[in-house]
Amino acid sequence: MPQVAARITTEQEKWLKDYFRTKSAGAEFILPWVVDTFFRAITTIKHCFSDSELALIISAHKNLRIQPNNSSKDYLRLRIAEACDTKDLHNVYGLSRDALDAKLSKLSNTDATALMVWAAAFWVSKNCSADNISEYISQY
C-alpha cells in the first residue's frame, strides 16, 4: 500500500494515540475512510448542481486555502455571495444568485466543506486551467 506523509497538529496526534493502538494504525484507518467519504459526498453533491453552478463554485475558490475555521456552509455561502458581488460570477455563468444560494443552504456543513475542498482543489491540481473546468467537473 502506498504511503502518505501528512502533517497533523499535536492535538490530532494525541487523539490518534488515544483512540488507536498507535498513531500509524489510526492514520491508516482514518485516511482511507476520509478519502472514500469525501468522494462519495462529492459524487452525491454534484448531482444537486448544474455544471454552470459547479463552475461558478470552482471559480469562486480560486486562490483560496481552505482552513478548518472557514469550512462551513455559512462560509461557503458567504464566499459565493462575495464572488458574485465582486466578480459578477452569477452573470458570467448565467445563473440566479437566489436559486444557487437556496441549493447551498440545503447542504450540511460536512457537504459544504467537501464542496469547498473539491472546488479549491481544482486550482492546485496538475490539470488546472480555466479552459478545462468542465472536464474537471465531469471527471472528478
Coordinates of C-alpha atoms in Angstrom, one line a residue:
M1 CA 0.0 0.0 0.0
P2 CA 1.4 3.5 -0.9
Q3 CA 2.4 5.7 2.0
V4 CA 1.5 9.3 2.5
A5 CA 3.2 11.8 4.7
A6 CA 0.6 14.1 6.3
R7 CA 1.1 17.0 8.7
I8 CA -1.1 16.8 11.7
T9 CA -1.4 19.0 14.8
T10 CA -0.2 17.9 18.2
E11 CA -3.9 17.7 19.3
Q12 CA -4.7 15.4 16.3
E13 CA -1.6 13.3 17.1
K14 CA -2.8 12.9 20.7
W15 CA -6.3 12.0 19.5
L16 CA -4.9 9.2 17.2
K17 CA -2.7 7.9 20.0
D18 CA -5.7 7.9 22.5
Y19 CA -8.1 6.1 20.2
F20 CA -5.9 3.7 18.3
R21 CA -3.1 1.4 19.4
T22 CA -0.6 3.6 17.5
K23 CA -0.6 6.8 15.6
S24 CA 0.2 5.0 12.4
A25 CA -2.6 2.5 12.9
G26 CA -5.1 5.3 13.4
A27 CA -3.9 7.2 10.4
E28 CA -4.0 4.0 8.3
F29 CA -7.7 3.6 9.3
I30 CA -8.8 7.3 9.2
L31 CA -7.2 8.4 5.9
P32 CA -8.7 5.9 3.5
W33 CA -12.1 6.3 5.3
V34 CA -11.9 10.1 4.9
V35 CA -10.9 9.9 1.2
D36 CA -13.8 7.4 0.5
T37 CA -16.3 9.5 2.4
F38 CA -15.1 12.7 0.6
F39 CA -15.6 11.1 -2.9
R40 CA -19.0 9.6 -2.0
A41 CA -20.1 13.0 -0.8
I42 CA -18.8 14.8 -3.9
T43 CA -20.5 12.3 -6.2
T44 CA -23.8 12.9 -4.4
I45 CA -23.4 16.7 -4.1
K46 CA -22.5 17.2 -7.8
H47 CA -25.9 15.8 -8.8
C48 CA -27.6 18.6 -6.9
F49 CA -25.9 21.4 -9.0
S50 CA -25.8 22.2 -12.7
D51 CA -22.4 22.3 -14.5
S52 CA -22.7 26.1 -14.6
E53 CA -23.3 26.3 -10.8
L54 CA -20.3 24.0 -10.2
A55 CA -18.1 26.1 -12.5
L56 CA -19.1 29.2 -10.6
I57 CA -18.3 27.5 -7.2
I58 CA -14.9 26.5 -8.6
S59 CA -14.2 30.0 -9.9
A60 CA -15.2 31.5 -6.5
H61 CA -12.5 29.3 -4.9
K62 CA -9.5 30.5 -6.9
N63 CA -6.6 31.4 -4.7
L64 CA -8.4 30.2 -1.6
R65 CA -6.8 28.0 1.0
I66 CA -9.4 26.0 3.0
Q67 CA -8.8 26.2 6.7
P68 CA -10.7 24.4 9.4
N69 CA -12.1 27.7 10.9
N70 CA -13.6 28.7 7.5
S71 CA -15.0 25.4 6.4
S72 CA -18.8 25.6 6.9
K73 CA -22.0 26.1 5.0
D74 CA -22.2 29.7 6.1
Y75 CA -18.7 30.4 4.9
L76 CA -19.4 28.7 1.6
R77 CA -22.5 30.9 1.1
L78 CA -20.5 34.0 2.1
R79 CA -17.7 33.1 -0.4
I80 CA -20.2 32.6 -3.2
A81 CA -22.0 35.8 -2.4
E82 CA -18.8 37.7 -2.3
A83 CA -17.6 36.3 -5.6
C84 CA -20.9 37.3 -7.2
D85 CA -20.7 40.8 -5.7
T86 CA -17.1 41.4 -6.7
K87 CA -16.7 39.4 -9.9
D88 CA -20.3 39.2 -11.1
L89 CA -19.9 35.5 -11.4
H90 CA -23.6 34.8 -11.4
N91 CA -23.9 36.8 -14.6
V92 CA -20.7 35.3 -16.1
Y93 CA -22.3 31.9 -15.7
G94 CA -25.9 33.0 -16.4
L95 CA -27.2 31.9 -13.0
S96 CA -29.7 33.2 -10.4
R97 CA -27.9 34.0 -7.2
D98 CA -31.1 33.2 -5.2
A99 CA -31.5 29.8 -6.8
L100 CA -27.9 28.9 -6.2
D101 CA -28.0 30.2 -2.6
A102 CA -31.1 28.1 -2.0
K103 CA -29.3 25.0 -3.1
L104 CA -26.2 25.8 -1.0
S105 CA -28.4 26.4 2.1
K106 CA -29.7 22.8 1.9
L107 CA -26.2 21.4 2.3
S108 CA -24.9 20.1 5.6
N109 CA -21.7 21.7 6.9
T110 CA -19.9 18.5 6.0
D111 CA -21.2 18.5 2.5
A112 CA -20.4 22.2 2.1
T113 CA -16.9 21.6 3.3
A114 CA -16.4 18.8 0.9
L115 CA -17.7 21.0 -2.0
M116 CA -15.3 23.8 -0.9
V117 CA -12.3 21.4 -0.8
W118 CA -13.3 19.9 -4.2
A119 CA -13.6 23.4 -5.7
A120 CA -10.3 24.7 -4.3
A121 CA -8.5 21.5 -5.3
F122 CA -9.1 22.4 -8.9
W123 CA -6.8 25.4 -8.6
V124 CA -3.9 23.3 -7.3
S125 CA -4.4 20.3 -9.5
K126 CA -1.9 19.5 -12.2
N127 CA -4.8 19.9 -14.8
C128 CA -5.7 23.4 -13.6
S129 CA -6.8 25.7 -16.4
A130 CA -9.7 28.0 -16.7
D131 CA -10.3 26.3 -20.1
N132 CA -10.8 22.8 -18.5
I133 CA -13.2 23.5 -15.6
S134 CA -15.9 21.5 -17.4
E135 CA -13.5 18.5 -17.8
Y136 CA -12.8 18.7 -14.0
I137 CA -16.5 18.8 -13.3
S138 CA -17.2 15.7 -15.3
Q139 CA -14.2 13.6 -14.3
Y140 CA -13.8 14.4 -10.6

